[in-house]
mmCIF file of C-alpha atoms in Angstrom:
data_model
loop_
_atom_site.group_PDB
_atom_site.id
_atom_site.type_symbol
_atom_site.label_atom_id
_atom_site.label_comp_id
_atom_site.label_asym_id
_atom_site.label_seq_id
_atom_site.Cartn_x
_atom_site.Cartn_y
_atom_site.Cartn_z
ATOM 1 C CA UNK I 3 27.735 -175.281 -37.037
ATOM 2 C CA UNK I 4 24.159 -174.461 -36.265
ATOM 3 C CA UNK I 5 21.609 -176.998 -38.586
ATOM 4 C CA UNK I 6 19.767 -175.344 -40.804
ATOM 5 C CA UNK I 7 15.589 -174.955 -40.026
ATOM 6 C CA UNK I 8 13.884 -177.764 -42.247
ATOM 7 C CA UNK I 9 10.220 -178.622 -42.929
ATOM 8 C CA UNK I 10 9.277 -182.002 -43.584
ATOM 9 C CA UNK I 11 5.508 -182.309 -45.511
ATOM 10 C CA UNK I 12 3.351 -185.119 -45.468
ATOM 11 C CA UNK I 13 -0.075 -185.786 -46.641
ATOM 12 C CA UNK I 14 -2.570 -187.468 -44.733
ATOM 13 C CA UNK I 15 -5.909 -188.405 -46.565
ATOM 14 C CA UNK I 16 -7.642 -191.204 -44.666
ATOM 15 C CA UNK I 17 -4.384 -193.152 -44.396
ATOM 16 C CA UNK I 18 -3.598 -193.129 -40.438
ATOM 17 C CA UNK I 19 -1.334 -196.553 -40.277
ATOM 18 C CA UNK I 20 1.100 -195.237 -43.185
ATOM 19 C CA UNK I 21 1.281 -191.732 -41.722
ATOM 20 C CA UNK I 22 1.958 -193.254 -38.289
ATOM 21 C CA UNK I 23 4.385 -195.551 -39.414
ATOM 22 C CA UNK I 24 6.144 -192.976 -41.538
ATOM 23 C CA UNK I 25 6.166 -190.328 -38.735
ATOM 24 C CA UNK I 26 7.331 -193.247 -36.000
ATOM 25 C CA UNK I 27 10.497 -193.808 -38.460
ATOM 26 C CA UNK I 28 10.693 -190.416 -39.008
ATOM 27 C CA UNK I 29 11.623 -189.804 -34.689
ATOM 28 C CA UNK I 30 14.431 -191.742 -34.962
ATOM 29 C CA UNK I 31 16.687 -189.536 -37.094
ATOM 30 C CA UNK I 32 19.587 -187.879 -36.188
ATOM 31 C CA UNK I 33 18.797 -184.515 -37.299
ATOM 32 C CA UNK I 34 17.120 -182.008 -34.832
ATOM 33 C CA UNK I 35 16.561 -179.203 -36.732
ATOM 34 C CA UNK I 36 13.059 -179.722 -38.358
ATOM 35 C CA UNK I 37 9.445 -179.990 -38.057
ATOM 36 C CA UNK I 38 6.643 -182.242 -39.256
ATOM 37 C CA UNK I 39 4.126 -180.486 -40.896
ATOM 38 C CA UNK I 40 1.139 -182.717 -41.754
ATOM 39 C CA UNK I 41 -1.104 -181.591 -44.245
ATOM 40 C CA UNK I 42 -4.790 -183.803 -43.369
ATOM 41 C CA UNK I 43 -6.694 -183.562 -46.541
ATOM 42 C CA UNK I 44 -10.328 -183.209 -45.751
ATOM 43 C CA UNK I 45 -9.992 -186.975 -44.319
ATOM 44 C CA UNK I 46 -13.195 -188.796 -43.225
ATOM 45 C CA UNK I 47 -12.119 -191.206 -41.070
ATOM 46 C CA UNK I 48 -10.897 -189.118 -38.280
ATOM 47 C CA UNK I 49 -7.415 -190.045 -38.544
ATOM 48 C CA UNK I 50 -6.411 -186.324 -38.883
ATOM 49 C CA UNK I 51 -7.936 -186.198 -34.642
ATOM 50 C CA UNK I 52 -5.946 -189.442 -34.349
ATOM 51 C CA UNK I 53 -2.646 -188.382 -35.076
ATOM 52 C CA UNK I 54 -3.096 -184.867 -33.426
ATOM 53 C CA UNK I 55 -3.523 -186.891 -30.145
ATOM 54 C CA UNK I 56 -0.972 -189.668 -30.746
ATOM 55 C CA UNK I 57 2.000 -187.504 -32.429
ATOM 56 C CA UNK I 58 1.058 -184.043 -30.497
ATOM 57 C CA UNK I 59 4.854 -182.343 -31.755
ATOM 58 C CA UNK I 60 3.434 -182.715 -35.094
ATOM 59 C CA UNK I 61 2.212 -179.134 -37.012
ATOM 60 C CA UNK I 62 -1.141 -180.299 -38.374
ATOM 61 C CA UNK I 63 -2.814 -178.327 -40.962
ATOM 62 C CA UNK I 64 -6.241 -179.385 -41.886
ATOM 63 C CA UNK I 65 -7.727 -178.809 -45.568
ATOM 64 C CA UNK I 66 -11.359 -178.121 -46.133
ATOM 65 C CA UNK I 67 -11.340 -180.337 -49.150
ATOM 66 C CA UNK I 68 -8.892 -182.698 -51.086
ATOM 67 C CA UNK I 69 -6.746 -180.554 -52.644
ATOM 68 C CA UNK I 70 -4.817 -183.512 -53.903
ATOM 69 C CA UNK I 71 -1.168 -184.186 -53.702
ATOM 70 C CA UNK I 72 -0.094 -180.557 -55.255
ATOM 71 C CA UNK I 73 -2.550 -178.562 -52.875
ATOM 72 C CA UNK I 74 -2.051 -180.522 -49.889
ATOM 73 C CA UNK I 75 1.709 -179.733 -50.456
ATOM 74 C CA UNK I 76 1.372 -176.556 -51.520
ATOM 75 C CA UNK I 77 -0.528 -175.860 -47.786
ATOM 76 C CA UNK I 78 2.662 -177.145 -46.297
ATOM 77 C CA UNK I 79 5.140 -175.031 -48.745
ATOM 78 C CA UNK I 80 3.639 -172.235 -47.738
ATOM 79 C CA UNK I 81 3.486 -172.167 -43.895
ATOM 80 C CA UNK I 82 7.402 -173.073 -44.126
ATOM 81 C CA UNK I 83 7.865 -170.045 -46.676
ATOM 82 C CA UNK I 84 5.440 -168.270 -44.058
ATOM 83 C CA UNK I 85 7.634 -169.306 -41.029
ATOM 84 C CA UNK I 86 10.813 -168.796 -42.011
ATOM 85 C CA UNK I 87 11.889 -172.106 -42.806
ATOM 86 C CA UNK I 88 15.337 -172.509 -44.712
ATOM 87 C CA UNK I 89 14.685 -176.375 -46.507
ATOM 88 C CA UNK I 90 10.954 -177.890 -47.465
ATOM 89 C CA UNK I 91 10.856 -181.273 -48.349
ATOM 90 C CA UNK I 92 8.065 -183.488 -49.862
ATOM 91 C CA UNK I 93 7.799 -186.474 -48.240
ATOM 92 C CA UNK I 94 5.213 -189.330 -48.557
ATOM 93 C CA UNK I 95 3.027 -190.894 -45.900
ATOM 94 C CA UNK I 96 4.088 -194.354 -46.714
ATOM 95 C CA UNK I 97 7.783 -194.572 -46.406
ATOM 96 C CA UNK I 98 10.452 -195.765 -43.500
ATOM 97 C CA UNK I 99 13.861 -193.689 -43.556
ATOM 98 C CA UNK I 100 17.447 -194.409 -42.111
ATOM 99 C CA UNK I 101 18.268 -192.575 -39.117
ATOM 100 C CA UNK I 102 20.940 -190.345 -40.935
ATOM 101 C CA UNK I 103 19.028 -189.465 -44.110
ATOM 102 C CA UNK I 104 18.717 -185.991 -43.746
ATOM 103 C CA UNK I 105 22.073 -185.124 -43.247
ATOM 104 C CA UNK I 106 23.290 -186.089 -46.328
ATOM 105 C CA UNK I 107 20.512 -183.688 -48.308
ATOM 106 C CA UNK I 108 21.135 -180.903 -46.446
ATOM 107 C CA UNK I 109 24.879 -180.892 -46.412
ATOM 108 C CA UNK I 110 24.418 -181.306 -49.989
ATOM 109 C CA UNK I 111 22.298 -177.776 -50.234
ATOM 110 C CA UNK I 112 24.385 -176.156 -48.014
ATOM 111 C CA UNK I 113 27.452 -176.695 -49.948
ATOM 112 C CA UNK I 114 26.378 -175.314 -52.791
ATOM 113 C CA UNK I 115 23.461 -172.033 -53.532
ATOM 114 C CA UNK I 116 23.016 -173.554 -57.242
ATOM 115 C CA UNK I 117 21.572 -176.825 -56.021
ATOM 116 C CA UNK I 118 17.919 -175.899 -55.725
ATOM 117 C CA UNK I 119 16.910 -179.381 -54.689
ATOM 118 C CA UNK I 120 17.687 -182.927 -54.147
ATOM 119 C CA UNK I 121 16.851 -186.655 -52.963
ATOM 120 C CA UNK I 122 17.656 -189.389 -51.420
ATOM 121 C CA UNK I 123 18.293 -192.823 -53.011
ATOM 122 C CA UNK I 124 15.221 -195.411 -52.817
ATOM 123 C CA UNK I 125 14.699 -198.377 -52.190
ATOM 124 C CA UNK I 126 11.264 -200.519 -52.038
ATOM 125 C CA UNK I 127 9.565 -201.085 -48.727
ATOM 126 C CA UNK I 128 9.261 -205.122 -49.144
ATOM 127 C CA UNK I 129 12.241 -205.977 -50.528
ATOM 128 C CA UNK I 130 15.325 -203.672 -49.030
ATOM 129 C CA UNK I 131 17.878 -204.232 -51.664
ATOM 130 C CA UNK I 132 15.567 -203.605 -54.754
ATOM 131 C CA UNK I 133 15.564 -199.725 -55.638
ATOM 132 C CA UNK I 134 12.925 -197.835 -56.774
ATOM 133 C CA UNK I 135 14.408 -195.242 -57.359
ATOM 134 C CA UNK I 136 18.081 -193.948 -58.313
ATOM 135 C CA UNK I 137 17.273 -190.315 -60.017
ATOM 136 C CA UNK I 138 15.620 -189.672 -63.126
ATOM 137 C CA UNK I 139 16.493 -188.745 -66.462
ATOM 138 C CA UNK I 140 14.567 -187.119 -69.008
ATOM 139 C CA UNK I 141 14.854 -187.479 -72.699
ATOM 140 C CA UNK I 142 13.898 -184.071 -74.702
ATOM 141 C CA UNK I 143 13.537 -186.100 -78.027
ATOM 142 C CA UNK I 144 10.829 -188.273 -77.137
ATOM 143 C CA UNK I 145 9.710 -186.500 -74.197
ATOM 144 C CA UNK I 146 9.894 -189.462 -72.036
ATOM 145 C CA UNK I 147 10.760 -189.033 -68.073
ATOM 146 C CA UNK I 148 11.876 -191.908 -66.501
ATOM 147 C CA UNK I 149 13.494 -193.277 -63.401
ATOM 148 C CA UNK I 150 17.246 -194.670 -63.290
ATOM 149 C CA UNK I 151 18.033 -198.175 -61.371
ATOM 150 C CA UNK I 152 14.258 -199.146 -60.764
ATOM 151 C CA UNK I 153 13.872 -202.850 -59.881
ATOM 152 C CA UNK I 154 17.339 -203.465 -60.021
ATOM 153 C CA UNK I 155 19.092 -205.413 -57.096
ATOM 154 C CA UNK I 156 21.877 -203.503 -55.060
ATOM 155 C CA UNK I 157 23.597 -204.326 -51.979
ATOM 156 C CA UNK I 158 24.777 -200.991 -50.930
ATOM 157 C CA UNK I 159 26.894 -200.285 -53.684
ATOM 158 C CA UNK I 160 24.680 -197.509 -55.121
ATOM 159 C CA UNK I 161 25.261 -195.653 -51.302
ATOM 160 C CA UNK I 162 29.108 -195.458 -51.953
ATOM 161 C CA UNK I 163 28.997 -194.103 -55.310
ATOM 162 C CA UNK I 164 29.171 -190.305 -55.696
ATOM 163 C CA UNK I 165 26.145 -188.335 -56.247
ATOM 164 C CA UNK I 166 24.894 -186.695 -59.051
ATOM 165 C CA UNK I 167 23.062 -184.065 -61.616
ATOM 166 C CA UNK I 168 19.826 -185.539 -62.590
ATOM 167 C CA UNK I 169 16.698 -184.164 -64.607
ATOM 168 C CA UNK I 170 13.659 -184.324 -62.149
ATOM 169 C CA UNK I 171 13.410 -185.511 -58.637
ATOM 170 C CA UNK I 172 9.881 -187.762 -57.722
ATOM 171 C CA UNK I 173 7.979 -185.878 -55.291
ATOM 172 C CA UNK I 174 8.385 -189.093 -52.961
ATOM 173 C CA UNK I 175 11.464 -187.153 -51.396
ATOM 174 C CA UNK I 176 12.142 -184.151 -52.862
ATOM 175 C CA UNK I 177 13.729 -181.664 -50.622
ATOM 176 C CA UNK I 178 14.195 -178.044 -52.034
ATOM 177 C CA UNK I 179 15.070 -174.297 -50.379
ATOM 178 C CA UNK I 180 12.313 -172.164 -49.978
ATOM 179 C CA UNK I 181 14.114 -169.277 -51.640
ATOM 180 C CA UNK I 182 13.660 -171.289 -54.540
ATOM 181 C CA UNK I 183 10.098 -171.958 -54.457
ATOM 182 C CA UNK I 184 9.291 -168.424 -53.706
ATOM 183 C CA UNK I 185 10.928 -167.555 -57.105
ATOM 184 C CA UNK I 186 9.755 -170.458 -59.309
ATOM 185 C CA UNK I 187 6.329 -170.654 -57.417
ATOM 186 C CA UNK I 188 5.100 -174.103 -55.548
ATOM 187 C CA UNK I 189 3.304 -176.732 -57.114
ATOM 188 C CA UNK I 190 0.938 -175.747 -59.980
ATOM 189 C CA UNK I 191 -2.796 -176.907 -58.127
ATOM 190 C CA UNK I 192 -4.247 -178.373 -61.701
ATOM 191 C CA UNK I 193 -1.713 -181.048 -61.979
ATOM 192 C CA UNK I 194 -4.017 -182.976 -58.423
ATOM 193 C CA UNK I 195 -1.540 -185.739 -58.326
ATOM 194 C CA UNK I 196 1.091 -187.376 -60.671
ATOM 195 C CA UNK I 197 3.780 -185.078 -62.739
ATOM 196 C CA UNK I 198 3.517 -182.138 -60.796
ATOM 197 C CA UNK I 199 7.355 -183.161 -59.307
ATOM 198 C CA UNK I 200 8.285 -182.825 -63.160
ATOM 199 C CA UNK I 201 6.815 -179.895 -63.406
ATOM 200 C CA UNK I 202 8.150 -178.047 -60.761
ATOM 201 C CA UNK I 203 12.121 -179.413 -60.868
ATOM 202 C CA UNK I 204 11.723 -178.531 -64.730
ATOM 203 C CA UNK I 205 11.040 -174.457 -63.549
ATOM 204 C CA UNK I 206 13.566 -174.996 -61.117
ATOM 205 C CA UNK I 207 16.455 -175.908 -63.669
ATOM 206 C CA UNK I 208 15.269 -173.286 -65.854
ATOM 207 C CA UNK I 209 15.526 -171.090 -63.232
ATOM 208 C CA UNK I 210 19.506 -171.906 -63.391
ATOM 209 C CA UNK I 211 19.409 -174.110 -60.764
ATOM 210 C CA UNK I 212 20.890 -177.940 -60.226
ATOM 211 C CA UNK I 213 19.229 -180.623 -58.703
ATOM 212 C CA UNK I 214 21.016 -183.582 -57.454
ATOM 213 C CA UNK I 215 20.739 -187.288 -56.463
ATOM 214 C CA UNK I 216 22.734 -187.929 -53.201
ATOM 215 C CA UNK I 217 22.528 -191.712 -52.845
ATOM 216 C CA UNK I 218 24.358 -191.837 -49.244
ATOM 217 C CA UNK I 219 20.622 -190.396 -47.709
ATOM 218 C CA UNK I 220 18.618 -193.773 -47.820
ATOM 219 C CA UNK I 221 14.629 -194.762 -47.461
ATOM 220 C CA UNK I 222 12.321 -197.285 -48.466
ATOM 221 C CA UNK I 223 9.043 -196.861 -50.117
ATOM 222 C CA UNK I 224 5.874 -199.250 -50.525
ATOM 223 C CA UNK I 225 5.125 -197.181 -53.311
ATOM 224 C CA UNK I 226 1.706 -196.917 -54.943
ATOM 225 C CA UNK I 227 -0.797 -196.802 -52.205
ATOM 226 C CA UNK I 228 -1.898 -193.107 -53.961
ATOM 227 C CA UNK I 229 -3.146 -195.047 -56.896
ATOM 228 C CA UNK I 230 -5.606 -197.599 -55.368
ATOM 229 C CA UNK I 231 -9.008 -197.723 -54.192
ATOM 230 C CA UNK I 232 -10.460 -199.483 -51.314
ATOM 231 C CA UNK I 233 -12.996 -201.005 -53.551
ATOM 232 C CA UNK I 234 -11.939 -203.768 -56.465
ATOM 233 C CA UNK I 235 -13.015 -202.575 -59.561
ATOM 234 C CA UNK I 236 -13.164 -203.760 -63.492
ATOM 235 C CA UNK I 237 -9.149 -202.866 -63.231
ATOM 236 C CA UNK I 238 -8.587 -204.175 -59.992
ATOM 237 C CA UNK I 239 -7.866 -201.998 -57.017
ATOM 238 C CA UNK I 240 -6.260 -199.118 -59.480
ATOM 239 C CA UNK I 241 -8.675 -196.373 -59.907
ATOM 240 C CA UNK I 242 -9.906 -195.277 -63.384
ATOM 241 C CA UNK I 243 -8.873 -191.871 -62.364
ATOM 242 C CA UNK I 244 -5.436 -192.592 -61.872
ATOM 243 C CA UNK I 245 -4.646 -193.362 -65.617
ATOM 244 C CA UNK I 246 -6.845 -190.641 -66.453
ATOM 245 C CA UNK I 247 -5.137 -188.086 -64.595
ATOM 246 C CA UNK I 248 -1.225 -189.508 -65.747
ATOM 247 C CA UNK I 249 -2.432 -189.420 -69.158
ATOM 248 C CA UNK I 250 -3.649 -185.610 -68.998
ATOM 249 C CA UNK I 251 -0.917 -184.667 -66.699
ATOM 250 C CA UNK I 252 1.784 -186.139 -68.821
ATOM 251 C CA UNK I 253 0.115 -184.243 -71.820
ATOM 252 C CA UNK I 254 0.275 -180.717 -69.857
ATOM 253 C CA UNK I 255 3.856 -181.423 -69.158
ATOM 254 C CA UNK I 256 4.951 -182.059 -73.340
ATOM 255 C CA UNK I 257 3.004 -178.830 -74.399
ATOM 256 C CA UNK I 258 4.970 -177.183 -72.031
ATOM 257 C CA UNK I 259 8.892 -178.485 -72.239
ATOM 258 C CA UNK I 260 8.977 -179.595 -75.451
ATOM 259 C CA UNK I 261 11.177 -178.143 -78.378
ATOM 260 C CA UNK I 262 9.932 -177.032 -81.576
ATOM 261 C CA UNK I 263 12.775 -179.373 -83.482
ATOM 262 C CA UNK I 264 11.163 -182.205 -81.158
ATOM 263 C CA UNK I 265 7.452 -181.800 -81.692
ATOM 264 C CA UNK I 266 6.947 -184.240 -84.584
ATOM 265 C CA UNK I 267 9.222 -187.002 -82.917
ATOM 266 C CA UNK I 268 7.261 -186.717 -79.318
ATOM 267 C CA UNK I 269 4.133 -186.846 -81.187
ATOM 268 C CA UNK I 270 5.224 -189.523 -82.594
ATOM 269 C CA UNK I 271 6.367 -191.771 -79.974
ATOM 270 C CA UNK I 272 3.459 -190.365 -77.370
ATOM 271 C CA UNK I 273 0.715 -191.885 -80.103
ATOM 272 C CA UNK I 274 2.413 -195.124 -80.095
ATOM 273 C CA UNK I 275 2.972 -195.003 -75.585
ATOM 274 C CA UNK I 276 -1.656 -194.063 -75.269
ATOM 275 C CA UNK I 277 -1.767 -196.734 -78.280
ATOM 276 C CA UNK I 278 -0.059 -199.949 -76.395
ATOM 277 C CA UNK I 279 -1.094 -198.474 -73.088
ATOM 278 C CA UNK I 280 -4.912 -198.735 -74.086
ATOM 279 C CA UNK I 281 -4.239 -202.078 -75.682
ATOM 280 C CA UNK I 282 -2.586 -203.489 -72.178
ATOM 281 C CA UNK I 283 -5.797 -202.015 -70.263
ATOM 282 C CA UNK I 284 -7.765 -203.732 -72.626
ATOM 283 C CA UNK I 285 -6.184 -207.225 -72.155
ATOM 284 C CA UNK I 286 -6.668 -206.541 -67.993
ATOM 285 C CA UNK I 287 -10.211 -205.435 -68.420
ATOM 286 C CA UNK I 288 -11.143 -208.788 -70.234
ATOM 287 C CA UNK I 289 -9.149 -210.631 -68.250
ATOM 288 C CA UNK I 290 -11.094 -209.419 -65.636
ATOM 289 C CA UNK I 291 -14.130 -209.816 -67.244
ATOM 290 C CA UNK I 292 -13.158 -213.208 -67.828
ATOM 291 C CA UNK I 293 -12.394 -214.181 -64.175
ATOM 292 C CA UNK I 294 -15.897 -212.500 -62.987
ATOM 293 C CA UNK I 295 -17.543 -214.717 -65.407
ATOM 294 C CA UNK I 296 -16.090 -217.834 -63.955
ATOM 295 C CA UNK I 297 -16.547 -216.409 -60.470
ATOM 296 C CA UNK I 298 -12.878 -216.470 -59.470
#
């Protein structure tokens, strides 16, 4: 049975080890039937010349500005649509996959034209038995996505259990068919970076489609490299725009999804999540303040 044509996307944004490790792992796997489309977003530190010359099968597409996780994507979504290209998939620049993880997602789609996307179970980079993530739930009450299995231990037992329906799949690994995005539309540009994967598996359920958590396709993420800065700041290495940009995002995403009958109770709790969120930056800022004062 012929394999169907995949696209794999990857940002680059002046972050040539990850995206050379990731694309090093990525030439082991089994499956032939893809390309590597690497999206360099307006990078300054020529690693986008770099990994022309060092991974030359590679499609590189360079930006003429950071577009940010959802346009640098969205550049890669649509030369695939462009192309012809059956399956997309999201991928970061900083993980390492198993040699056989793409079979398992795209037996998955092909078995079934209602599943408009899946992903692959995760694990964390550093420590290969702690997951990440397991699929994600969402709960319409309190309007509250959030990840199944994260930081909890597994030996392999997670692999052997069947797969599943899930609410939203993190744009870590998030493969989907390109029919689908050219009905539901790609990622909305606004979002930058952070809830944008919400966003767009939310349209593609209410679009009538399924998407699924197959946990026999394995990688392993570091997780969080998007989120710091290369300079320490009052907050450490995590950039001031980062919470900004959740906190905004994660607004855009309740006035969109939310019930009426649900409003008052994701007020509610959202008041009380910005409330102790703002008091736990608080307590690292002074800490921090604290530790400059005594020069450590």
């Amino acid at each position: 049975m012929k394999q169907k044509k995949l696209a794999i996307v990857i940002i680059n944004w002046n972050s040539f080890d990850l995206t050379s490790d990731t694309l090093v792992s990525l030439s082991s796997t089994s499956y032939k039937n893809y390309d590597i489309i690497v999206v360099d977003n307006f990078s300054t530190d020529n690693s986008a010349a770099q990994l022309e010359k060092d991974f030359p099968s590679i499609i590189l597409l360079k930006s003429d500005e950071n577009k940010g996780f959802t346009g640098g994507n969205n550049l890669g979504f649509d030369y695939a649509i462009n192309e012809g290209y059956e399956y997309v998939m999201m991928l970061n620049n900083d993980v390492a996959v198993e040699p056989d993880f793409l079979e398992p997602l795209v037996v998955k789609l092909d078995m079934d034209e209602k599943i408009g996307g899946v992903q692959p179970l995760i694990y964390f980079y550093h420590d290969r038995e702690l997951i990440w993530n397991a699929g994600s739930r969402y709960n319409d009450i309190f309007g509250i996505p959030y990840i199944l299995g994260y930081y909890r231990k597994d030996k392999g037992q997670l692999q052997r259990k069947k797969q599943k329906s899930i609410d939203w799949i993190t744009g870590c690994a998030f493969m989907i068919r390109t029919e689908v995005l050219k009905k539901v539309g790609v990622l909305k540009q606004d979002f930058f970076i952070y809830y944008e994967d919400v966003d767009l598996s939310f349209r593609i359920k209410n679009a009538g489609y399924q998407l699924d958590y197959v946990p026999s396709s394995v990688i392993y993420h570091i997780a969080g490299m998007s989120q710091k800065t290369n300079k320490k700041g009052k907050e450490g290495f995590v950039s001031p725009k980062v919470h900004y940009l959740n906190a905004r995002n994660r607004i855009w995403v309740l006035k969109q999804y939310t019930a009426t009958l649900a409003i008052p109770f994701v007020v509610l709790y959202q008041i009380f999540y910005f409330f102790r969120t703002m008091q736990l930056l608080g307590k690292k800022y002074m800490r921090n303040q604290i530790l400059e004062f005594l020069g450590a």
